[in-house]
PDB file of C-alpha atoms in Angstrom:
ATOM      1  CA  UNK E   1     -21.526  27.565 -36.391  1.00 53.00           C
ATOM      2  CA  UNK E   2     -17.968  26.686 -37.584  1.00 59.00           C
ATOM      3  CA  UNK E   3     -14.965  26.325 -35.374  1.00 59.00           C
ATOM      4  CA  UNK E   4     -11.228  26.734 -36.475  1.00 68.00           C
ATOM      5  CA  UNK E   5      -9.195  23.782 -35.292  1.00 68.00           C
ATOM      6  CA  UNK E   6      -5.447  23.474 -35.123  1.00 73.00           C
ATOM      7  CA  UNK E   7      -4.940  19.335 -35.618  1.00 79.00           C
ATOM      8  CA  UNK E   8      -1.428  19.673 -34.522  1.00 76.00           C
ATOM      9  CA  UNK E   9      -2.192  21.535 -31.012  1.00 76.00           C
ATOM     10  CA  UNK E  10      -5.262  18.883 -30.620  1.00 80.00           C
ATOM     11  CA  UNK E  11      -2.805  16.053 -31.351  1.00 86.00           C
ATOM     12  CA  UNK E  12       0.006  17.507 -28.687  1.00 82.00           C
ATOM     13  CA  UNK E  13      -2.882  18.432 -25.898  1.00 79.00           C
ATOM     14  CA  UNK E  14      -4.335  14.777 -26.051  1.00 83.00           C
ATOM     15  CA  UNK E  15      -1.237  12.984 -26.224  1.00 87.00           C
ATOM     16  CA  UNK E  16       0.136  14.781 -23.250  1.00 83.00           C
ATOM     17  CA  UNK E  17      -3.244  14.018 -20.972  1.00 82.00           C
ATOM     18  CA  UNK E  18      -3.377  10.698 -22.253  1.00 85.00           C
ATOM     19  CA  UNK E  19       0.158   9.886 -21.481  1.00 85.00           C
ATOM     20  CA  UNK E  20      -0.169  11.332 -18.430  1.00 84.00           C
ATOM     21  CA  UNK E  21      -3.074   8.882 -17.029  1.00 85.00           C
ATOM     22  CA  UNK E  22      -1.766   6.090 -18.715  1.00 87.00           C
ATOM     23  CA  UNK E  23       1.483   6.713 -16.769  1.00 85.00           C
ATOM     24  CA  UNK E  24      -0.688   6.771 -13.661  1.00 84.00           C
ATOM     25  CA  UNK E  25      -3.015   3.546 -14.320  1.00 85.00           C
ATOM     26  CA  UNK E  26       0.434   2.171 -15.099  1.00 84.00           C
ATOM     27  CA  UNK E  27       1.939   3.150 -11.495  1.00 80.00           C
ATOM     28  CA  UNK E  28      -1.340   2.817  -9.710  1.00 79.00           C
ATOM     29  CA  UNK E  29      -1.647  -1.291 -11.256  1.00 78.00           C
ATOM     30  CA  UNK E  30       2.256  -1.955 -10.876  1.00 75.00           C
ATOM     31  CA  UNK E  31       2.142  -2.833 -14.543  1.00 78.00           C
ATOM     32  CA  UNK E  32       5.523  -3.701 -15.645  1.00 75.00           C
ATOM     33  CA  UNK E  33       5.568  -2.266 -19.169  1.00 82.00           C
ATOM     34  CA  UNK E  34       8.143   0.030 -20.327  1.00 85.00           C
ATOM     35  CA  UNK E  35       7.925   3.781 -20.900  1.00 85.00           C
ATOM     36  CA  UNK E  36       7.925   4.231 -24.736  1.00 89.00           C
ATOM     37  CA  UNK E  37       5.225   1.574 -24.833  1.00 88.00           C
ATOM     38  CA  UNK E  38       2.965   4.343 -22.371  1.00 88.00           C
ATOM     39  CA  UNK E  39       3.741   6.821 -24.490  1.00 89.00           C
ATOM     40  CA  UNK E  40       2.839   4.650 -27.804  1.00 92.00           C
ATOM     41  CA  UNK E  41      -0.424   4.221 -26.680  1.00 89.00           C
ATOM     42  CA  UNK E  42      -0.786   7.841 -25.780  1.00 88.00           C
ATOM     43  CA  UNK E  43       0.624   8.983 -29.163  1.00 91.00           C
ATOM     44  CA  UNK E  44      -2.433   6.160 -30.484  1.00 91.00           C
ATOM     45  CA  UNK E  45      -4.981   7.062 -28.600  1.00 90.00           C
ATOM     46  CA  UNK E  46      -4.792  11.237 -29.820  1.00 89.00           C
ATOM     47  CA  UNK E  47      -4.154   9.992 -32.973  1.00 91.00           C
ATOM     48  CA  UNK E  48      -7.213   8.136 -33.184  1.00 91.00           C
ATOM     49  CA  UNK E  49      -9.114  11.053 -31.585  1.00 89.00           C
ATOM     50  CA  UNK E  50      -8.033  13.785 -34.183  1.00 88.00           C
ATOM     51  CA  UNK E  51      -9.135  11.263 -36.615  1.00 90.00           C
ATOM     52  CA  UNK E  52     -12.619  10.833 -35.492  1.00 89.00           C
ATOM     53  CA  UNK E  53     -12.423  14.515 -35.125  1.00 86.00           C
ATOM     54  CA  UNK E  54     -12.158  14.708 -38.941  1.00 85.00           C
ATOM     55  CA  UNK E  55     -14.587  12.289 -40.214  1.00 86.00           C
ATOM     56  CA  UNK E  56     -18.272  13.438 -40.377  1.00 86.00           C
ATOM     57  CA  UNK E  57     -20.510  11.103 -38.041  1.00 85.00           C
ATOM     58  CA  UNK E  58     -22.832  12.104 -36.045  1.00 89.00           C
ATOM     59  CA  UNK E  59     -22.251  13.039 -32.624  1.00 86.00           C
ATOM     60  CA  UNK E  60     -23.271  10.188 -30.685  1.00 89.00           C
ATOM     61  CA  UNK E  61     -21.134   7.954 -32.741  1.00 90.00           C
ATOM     62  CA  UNK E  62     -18.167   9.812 -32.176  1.00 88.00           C
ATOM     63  CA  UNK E  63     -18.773   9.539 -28.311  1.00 88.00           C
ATOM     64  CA  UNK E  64     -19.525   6.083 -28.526  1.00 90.00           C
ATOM     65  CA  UNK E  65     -15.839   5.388 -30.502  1.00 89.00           C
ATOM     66  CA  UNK E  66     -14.152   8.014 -28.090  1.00 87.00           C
ATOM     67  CA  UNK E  67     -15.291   5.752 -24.895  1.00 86.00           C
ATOM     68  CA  UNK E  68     -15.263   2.354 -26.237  1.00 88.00           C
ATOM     69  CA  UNK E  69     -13.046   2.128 -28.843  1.00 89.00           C
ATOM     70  CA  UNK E  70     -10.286   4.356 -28.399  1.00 90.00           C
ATOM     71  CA  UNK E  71     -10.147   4.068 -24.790  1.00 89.00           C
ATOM     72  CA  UNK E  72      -9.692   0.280 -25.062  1.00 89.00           C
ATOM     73  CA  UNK E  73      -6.586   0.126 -27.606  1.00 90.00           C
ATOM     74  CA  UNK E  74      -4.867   2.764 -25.897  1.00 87.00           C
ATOM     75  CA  UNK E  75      -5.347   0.247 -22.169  1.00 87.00           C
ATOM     76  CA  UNK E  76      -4.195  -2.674 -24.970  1.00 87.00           C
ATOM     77  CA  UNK E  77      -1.646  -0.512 -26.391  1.00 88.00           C
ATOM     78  CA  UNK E  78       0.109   1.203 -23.442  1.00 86.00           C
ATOM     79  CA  UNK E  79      -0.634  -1.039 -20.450  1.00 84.00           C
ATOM     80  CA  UNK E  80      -0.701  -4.234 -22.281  1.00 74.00           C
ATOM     81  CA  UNK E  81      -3.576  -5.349 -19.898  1.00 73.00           C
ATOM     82  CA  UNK E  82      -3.886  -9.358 -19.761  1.00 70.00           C
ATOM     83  CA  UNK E  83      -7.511 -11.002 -19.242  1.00 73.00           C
ATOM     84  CA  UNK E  84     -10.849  -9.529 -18.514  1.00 80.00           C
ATOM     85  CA  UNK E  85     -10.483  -8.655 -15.139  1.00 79.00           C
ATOM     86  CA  UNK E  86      -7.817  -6.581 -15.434  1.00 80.00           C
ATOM     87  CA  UNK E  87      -8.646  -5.083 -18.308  1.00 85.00           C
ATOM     88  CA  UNK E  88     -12.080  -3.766 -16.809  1.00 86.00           C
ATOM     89  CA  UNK E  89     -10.019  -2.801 -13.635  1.00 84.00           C
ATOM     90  CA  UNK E  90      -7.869  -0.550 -15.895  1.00 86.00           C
ATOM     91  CA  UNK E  91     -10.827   1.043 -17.940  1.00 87.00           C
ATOM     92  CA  UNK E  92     -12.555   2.081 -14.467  1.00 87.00           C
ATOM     93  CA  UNK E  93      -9.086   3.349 -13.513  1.00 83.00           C
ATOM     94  CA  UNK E  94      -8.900   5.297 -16.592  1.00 85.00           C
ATOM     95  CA  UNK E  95     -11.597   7.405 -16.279  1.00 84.00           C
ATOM     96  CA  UNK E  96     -11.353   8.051 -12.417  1.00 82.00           C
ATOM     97  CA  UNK E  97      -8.156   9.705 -13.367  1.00 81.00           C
ATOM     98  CA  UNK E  98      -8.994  11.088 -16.412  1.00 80.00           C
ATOM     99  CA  UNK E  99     -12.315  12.603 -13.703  1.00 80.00           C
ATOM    100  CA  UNK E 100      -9.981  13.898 -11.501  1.00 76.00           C
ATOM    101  CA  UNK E 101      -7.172  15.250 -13.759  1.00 75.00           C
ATOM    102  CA  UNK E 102      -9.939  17.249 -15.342  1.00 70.00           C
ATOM    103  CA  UNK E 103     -11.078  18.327 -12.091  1.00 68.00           C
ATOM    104  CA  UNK E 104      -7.525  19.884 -11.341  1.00 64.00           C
ATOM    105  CA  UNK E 105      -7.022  21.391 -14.262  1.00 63.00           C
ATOM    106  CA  UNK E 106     -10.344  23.250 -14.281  1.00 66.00           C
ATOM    107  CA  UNK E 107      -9.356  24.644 -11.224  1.00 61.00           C
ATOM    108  CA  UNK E 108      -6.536  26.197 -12.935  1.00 61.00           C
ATOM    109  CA  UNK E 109      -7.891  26.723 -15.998  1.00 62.00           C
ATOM    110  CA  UNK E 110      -8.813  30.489 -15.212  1.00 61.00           C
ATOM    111  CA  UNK E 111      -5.178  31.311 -14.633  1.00 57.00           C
ATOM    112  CA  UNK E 112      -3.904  29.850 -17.706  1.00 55.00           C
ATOM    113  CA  UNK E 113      -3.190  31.684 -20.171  1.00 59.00           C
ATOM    114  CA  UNK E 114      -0.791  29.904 -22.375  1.00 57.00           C
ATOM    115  CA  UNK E 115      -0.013  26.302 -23.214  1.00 55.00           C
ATOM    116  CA  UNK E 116       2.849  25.688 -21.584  1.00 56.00           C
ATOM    117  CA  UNK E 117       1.593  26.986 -18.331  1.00 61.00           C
ATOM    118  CA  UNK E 118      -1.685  24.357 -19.031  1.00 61.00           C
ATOM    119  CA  UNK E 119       1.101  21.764 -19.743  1.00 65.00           C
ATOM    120  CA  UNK E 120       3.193  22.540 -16.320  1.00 67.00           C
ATOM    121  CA  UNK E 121      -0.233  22.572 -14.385  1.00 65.00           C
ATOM    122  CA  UNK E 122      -1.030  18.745 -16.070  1.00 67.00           C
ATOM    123  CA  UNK E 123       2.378  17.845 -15.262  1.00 69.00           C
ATOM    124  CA  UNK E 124       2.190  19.266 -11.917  1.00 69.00           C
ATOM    125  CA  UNK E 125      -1.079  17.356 -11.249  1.00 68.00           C
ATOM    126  CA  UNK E 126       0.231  14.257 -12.097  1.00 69.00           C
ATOM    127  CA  UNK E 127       3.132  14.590  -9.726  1.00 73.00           C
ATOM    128  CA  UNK E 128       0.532  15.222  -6.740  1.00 70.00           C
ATOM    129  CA  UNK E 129      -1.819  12.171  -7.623  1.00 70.00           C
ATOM    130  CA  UNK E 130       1.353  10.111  -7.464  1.00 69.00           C
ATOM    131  CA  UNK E 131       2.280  11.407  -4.205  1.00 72.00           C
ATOM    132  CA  UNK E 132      -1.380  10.953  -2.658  1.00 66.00           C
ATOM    133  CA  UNK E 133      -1.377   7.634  -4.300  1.00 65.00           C
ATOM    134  CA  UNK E 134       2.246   6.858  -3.083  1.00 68.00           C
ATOM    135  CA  UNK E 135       0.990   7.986   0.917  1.00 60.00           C
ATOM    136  CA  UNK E 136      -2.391   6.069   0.930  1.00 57.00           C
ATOM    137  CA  UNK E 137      -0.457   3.091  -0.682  1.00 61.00           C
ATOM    138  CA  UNK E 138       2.276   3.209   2.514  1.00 61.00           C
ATOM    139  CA  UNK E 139      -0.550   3.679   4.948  1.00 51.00           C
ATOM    140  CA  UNK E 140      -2.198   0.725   3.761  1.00 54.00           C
ATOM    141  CA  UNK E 141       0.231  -1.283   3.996  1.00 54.00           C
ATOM    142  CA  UNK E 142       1.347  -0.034   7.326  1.00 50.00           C
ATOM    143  CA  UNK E 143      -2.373  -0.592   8.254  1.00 51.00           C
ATOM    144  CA  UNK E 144      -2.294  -4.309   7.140  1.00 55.00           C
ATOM    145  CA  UNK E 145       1.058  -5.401   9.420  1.00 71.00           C
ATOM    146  CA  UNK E 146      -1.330  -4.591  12.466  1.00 78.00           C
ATOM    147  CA  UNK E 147      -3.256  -7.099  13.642  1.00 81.00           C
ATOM    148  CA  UNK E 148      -5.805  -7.578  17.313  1.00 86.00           C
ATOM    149  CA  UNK E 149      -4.562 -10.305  19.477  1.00 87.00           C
ATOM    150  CA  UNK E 150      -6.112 -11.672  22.431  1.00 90.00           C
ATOM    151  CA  UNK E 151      -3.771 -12.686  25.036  1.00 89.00           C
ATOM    152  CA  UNK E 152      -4.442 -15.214  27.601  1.00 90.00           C
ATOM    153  CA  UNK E 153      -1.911 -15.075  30.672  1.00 85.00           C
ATOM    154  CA  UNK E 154      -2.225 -15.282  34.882  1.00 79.00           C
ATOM    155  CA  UNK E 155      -5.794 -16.064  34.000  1.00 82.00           C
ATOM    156  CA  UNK E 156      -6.925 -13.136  32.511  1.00 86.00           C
ATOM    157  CA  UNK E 157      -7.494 -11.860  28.885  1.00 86.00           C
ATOM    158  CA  UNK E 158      -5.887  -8.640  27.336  1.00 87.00           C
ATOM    159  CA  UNK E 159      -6.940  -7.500  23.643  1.00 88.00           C
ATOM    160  CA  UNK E 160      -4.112  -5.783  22.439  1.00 85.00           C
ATOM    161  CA  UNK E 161      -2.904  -4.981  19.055  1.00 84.00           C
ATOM    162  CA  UNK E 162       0.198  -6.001  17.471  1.00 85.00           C
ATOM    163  CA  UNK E 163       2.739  -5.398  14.367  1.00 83.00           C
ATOM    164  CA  UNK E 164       4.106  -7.840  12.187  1.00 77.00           C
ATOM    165  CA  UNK E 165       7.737  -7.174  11.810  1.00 66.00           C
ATOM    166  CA  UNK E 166       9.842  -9.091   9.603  1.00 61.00           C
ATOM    167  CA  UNK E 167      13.008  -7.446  11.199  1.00 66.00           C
ATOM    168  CA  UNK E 168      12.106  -9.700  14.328  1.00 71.00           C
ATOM    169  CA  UNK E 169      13.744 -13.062  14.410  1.00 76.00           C
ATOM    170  CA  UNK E 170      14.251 -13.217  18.186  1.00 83.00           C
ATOM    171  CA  UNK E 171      14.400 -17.054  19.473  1.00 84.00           C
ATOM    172  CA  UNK E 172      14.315 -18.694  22.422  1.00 84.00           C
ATOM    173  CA  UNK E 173      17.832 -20.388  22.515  1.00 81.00           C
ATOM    174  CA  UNK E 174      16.594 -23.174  24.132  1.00 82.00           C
ATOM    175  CA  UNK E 175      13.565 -24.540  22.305  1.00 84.00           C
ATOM    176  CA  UNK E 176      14.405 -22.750  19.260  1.00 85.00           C
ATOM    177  CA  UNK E 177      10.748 -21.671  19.048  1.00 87.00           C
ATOM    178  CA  UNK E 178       9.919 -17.593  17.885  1.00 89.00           C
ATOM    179  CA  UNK E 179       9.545 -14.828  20.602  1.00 89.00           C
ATOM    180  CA  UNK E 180       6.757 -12.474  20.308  1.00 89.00           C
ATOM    181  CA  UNK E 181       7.883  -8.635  22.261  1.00 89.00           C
ATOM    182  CA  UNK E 182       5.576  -6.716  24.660  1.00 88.00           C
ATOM    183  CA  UNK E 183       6.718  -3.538  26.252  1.00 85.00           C
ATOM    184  CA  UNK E 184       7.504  -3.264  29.941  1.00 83.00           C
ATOM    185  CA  UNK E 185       3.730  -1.371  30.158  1.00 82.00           C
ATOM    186  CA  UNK E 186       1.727  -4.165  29.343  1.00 83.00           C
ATOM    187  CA  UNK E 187       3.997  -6.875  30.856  1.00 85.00           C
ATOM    188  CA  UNK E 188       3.342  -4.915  34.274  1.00 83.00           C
ATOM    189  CA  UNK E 189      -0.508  -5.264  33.649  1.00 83.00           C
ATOM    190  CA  UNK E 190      -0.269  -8.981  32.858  1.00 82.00           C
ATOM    191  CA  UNK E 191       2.374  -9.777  35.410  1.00 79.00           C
ATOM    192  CA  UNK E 192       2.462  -7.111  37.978  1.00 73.00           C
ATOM    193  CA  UNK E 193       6.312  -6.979  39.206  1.00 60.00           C
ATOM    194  CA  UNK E 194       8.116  -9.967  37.283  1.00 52.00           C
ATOM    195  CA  UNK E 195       9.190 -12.273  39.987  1.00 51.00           C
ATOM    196  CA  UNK E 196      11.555 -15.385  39.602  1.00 43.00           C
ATOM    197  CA  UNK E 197       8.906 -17.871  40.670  1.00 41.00           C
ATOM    198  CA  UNK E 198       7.159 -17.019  37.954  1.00 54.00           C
ATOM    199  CA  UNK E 199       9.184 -18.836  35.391  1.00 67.00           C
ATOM    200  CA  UNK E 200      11.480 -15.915  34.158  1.00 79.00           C
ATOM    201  CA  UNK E 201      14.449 -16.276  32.163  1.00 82.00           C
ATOM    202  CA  UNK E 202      16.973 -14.132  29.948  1.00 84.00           C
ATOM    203  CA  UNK E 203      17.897 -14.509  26.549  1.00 84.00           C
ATOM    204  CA  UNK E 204      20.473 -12.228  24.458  1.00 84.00           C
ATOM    205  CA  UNK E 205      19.104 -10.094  21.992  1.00 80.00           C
ATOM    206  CA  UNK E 206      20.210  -7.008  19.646  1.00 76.00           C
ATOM    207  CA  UNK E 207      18.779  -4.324  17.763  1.00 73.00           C
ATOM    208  CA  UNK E 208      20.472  -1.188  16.196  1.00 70.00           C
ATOM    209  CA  UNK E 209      23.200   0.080  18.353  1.00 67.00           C
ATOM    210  CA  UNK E 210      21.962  -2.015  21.416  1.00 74.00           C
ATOM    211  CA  UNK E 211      22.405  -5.608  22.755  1.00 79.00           C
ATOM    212  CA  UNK E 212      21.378  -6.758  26.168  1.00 81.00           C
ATOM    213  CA  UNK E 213      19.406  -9.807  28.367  1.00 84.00           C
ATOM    214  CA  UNK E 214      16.007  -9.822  27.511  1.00 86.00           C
ATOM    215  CA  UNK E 215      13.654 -11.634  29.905  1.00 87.00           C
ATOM    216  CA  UNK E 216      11.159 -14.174  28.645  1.00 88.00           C
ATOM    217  CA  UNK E 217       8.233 -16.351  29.696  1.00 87.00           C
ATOM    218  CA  UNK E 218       5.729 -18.667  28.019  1.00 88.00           C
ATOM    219  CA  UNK E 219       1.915 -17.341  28.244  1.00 88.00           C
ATOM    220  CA  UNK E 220      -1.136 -19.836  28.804  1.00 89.00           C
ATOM    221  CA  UNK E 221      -1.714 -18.824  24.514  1.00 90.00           C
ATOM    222  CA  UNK E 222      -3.227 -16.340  22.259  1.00 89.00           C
ATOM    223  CA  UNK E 223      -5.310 -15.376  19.634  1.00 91.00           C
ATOM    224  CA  UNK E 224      -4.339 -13.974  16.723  1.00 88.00           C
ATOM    225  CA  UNK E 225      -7.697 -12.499  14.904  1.00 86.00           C
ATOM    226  CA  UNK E 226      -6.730 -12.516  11.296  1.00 80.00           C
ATOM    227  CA  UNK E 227      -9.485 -13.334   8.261  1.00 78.00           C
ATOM    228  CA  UNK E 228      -9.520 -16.644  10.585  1.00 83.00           C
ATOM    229  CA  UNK E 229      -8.734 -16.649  14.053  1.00 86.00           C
ATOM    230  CA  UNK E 230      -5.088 -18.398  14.685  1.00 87.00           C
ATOM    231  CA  UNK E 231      -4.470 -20.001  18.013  1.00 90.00           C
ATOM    232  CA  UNK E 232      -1.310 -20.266  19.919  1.00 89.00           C
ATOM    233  CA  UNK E 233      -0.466 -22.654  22.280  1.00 91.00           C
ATOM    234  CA  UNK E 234       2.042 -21.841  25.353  1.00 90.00           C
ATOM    235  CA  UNK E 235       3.681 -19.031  22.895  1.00 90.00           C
ATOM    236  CA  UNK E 236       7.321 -17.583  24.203  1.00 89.00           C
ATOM    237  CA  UNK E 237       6.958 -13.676  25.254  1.00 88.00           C
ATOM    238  CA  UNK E 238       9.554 -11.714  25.604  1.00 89.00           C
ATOM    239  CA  UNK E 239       9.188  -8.265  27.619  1.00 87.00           C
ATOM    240  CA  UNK E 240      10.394  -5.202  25.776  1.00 85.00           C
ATOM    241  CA  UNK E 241      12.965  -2.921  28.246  1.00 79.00           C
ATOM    242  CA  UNK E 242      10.824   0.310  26.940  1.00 75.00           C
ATOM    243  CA  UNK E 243       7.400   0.929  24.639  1.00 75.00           C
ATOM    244  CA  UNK E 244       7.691  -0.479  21.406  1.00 78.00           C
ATOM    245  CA  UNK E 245       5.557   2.135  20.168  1.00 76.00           C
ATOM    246  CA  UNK E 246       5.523   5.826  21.421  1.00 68.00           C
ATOM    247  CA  UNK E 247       2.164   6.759  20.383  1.00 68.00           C
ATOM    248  CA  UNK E 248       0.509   3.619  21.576  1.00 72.00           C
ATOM    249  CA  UNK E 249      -0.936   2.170  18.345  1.00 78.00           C
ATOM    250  CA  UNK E 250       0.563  -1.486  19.030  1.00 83.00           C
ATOM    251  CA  UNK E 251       2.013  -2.992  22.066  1.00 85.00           C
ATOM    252  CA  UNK E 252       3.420  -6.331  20.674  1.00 86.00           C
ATOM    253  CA  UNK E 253       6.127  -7.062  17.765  1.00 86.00           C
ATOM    254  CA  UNK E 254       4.631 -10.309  16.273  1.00 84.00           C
ATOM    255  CA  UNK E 255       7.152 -12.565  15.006  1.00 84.00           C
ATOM    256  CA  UNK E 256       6.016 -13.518  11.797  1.00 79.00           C
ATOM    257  CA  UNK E 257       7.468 -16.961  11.813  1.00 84.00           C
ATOM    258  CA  UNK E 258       4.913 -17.889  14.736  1.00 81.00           C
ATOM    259  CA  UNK E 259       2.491 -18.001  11.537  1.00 73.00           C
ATOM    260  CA  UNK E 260       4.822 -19.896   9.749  1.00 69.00           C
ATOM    261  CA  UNK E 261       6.814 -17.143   8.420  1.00 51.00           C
ATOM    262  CA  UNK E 262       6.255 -14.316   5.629  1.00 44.00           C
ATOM    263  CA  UNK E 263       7.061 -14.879   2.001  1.00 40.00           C
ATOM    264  CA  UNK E 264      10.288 -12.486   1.351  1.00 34.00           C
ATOM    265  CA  UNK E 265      10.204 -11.614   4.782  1.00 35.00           C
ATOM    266  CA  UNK E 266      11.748 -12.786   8.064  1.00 33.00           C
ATOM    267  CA  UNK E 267      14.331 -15.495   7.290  1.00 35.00           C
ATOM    268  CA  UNK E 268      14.922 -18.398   9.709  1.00 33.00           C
ATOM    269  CA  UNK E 269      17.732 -17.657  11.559  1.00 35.00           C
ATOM    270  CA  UNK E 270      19.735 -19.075  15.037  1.00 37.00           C
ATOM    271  CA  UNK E 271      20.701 -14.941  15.417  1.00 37.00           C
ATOM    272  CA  UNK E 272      18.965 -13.393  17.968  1.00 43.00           C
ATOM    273  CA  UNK E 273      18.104  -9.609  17.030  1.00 44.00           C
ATOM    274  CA  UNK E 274      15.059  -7.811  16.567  1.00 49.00           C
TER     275      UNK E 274
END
C-alpha cells in the first residue's frame, strides 16, 4: 500500500504543533529564551521529521529517532535546557503536552474540514492550556502564602490559619517590633470584650483610602507550622476593626518580617500601613 505525501503540508503541520508545545514547555518552565529561538527549534524538529520520513528504515528505527533524537535537539534547540535535570524535566513536559494537545485536537478533528480551521483549533488549544496553566499557577501560589498557626493567649490555644502579606509592614511604634492582624471575630474569642487592664494600646495605621487607631497587645506566643515549626515569643497583635477575610479562609495577616522578612517582598520600613 502506497500513500501520497505532500512534504511541504507535513513540514507546515509539524512545525506549527511543535512550536506550539515548545512555546508552552517554554511558559510552563519560565525559560527565558527568546521567541525566534522557539520557533528555530520547531522549524528543526519538522525538518528532521520529514527527513526521517524520506529515508527507508524500518519502522522501529524511525520511532526510536522520532522520540529520542529529534525530540532532544528540538528541547536543546528551542529551550536551550541547561543540565540533566532540567533537561529530563522538559522531555516529560514535552510529551504531556504534546498528550494533551493531541487529545484536543481529536476532539475536533471530526469538524475539521480544512487546514486552517485544524490550525485555529491548535492555536485555540494552546491559548486554553495557557490559561489553565496561568489559574492553577495563581492558585498555587495563593495556596502557599497560607500558613496554620497556633496561637497561645489568656491561656488557651486557637489553630487558626493565616496569610503572608508582604503589603503589611505595620509596627509597633514603640519597640519597633512587626504586628501580626486578627479580625475583631477572633480577637473576641481570645479576649472576650477588650478591656484596658488587659494591656491595650493604639497605634496609627493606614491602608487604601483609610487611616485610623488600631489597638494592639502582645500574646503569651505562637506557632507558626511551616516545613519546621517557628516559635514566637510574646509576638505584638494587632486587632483588625472588621474580617480580614470575607469568606473565612484566614483570620490573621502575618507580617512577613516576623520570619525575618521575604526576599523582594515587604521592605523594612518606620511607616505604619498595611
Amino acid at each position: 500500500m502506497y500513500y501520497e505525501l505532500y512534504i511541504d503540508v507535513l513540514f507546515l503541520m509539524n512545525f506549527l504543533m511543535d512550536s506550539i508545545v515548545l512555546l508552552t514547555v517554554k511558559a510552563v518552565l519560565k525559560s527565558p529564551c527568546s521567541f525566534a529561538r522557539v520557533f528555530l527549534g520547531g522549524a528543526v524538529g519538522s525538518g528532521l521529521t520529514c527527513l526521517i520520513i524520506c529515508i527507508p528504515l524500518p519502522s522501529a528505527i524511525k520511532i526510536i529517532l522520532f522520540h529520542t533524537v529529534v525530540s532532544s535537539i528540538m528541547l536543546i534547540i528551542g529551550i536551550k535546557v541547561r543540565g540533566k535535570s532540567e533537561f529530563f524535566k522538559a522531555y516529560l513536559l514535552l510529551y504531556i503536552l504534546t498528550f494533551l494537545f493531541g487529545g484536543i485536537l481529536q476532539v475536533f478533528r471530526p469538524y475539521l474540514k480544512y487546514a486552517s480551521l485544524y490550525f485555529a483549533a491548535a492555536a485555540g488549544s494552546y491559548c486554553m492550556i495557557r490559561m489553565v496553566w496561568s489559574f492553577l499557577s495563581r492558585l498555587s501560589d495563593y495556596e502557599k502564602q497560607i500558613c496554620e498557626i497556633t496561637v497561645y493567649a489568656e491561656g488557651k490555644k486557637y489553630k487558626i490559619r493565616a496569610l503572608t502579606d508582604t503589603g503589611n509592614v505595620l509596627r509597633d511604634e514603640e519597640s519597633k517590633e512587626p504586628v501580626c492582624v486578627i479580625d475583631r471575630e477572633l480577637a473576641k474569642k481570645i479576649f472576650g470584650e477588650m478591656r484596658p487592664v488587659l494591656g491595650f494600646r493604639y497605634i496609627p495605621y493606614r491602608t487604601i483610602g483609610k487611616c485610623g487607631l488600631m489597638p494592639i497587645c502582645r500574646i503569651e506566643k505562637m506557632c507558626i507550622h511551616l516545613q519546621q515549626d517557628r516559635w514566637i515569643e510574646r509576638p505584638v497583635i494587632g486587632i483588625s476593626e472588621e474580617l480580614i477575610s470575607e469568606q473565612g479562609e484566614y483570620q490573621m495577616i502575618l507580617n512577613p518580617e516576623i520570619l525575618g522578612g521575604v526576599e523582594d517582598g515587604c521592605k523594612s520600613s518606620d511607616a505604619a500601613a498595611i
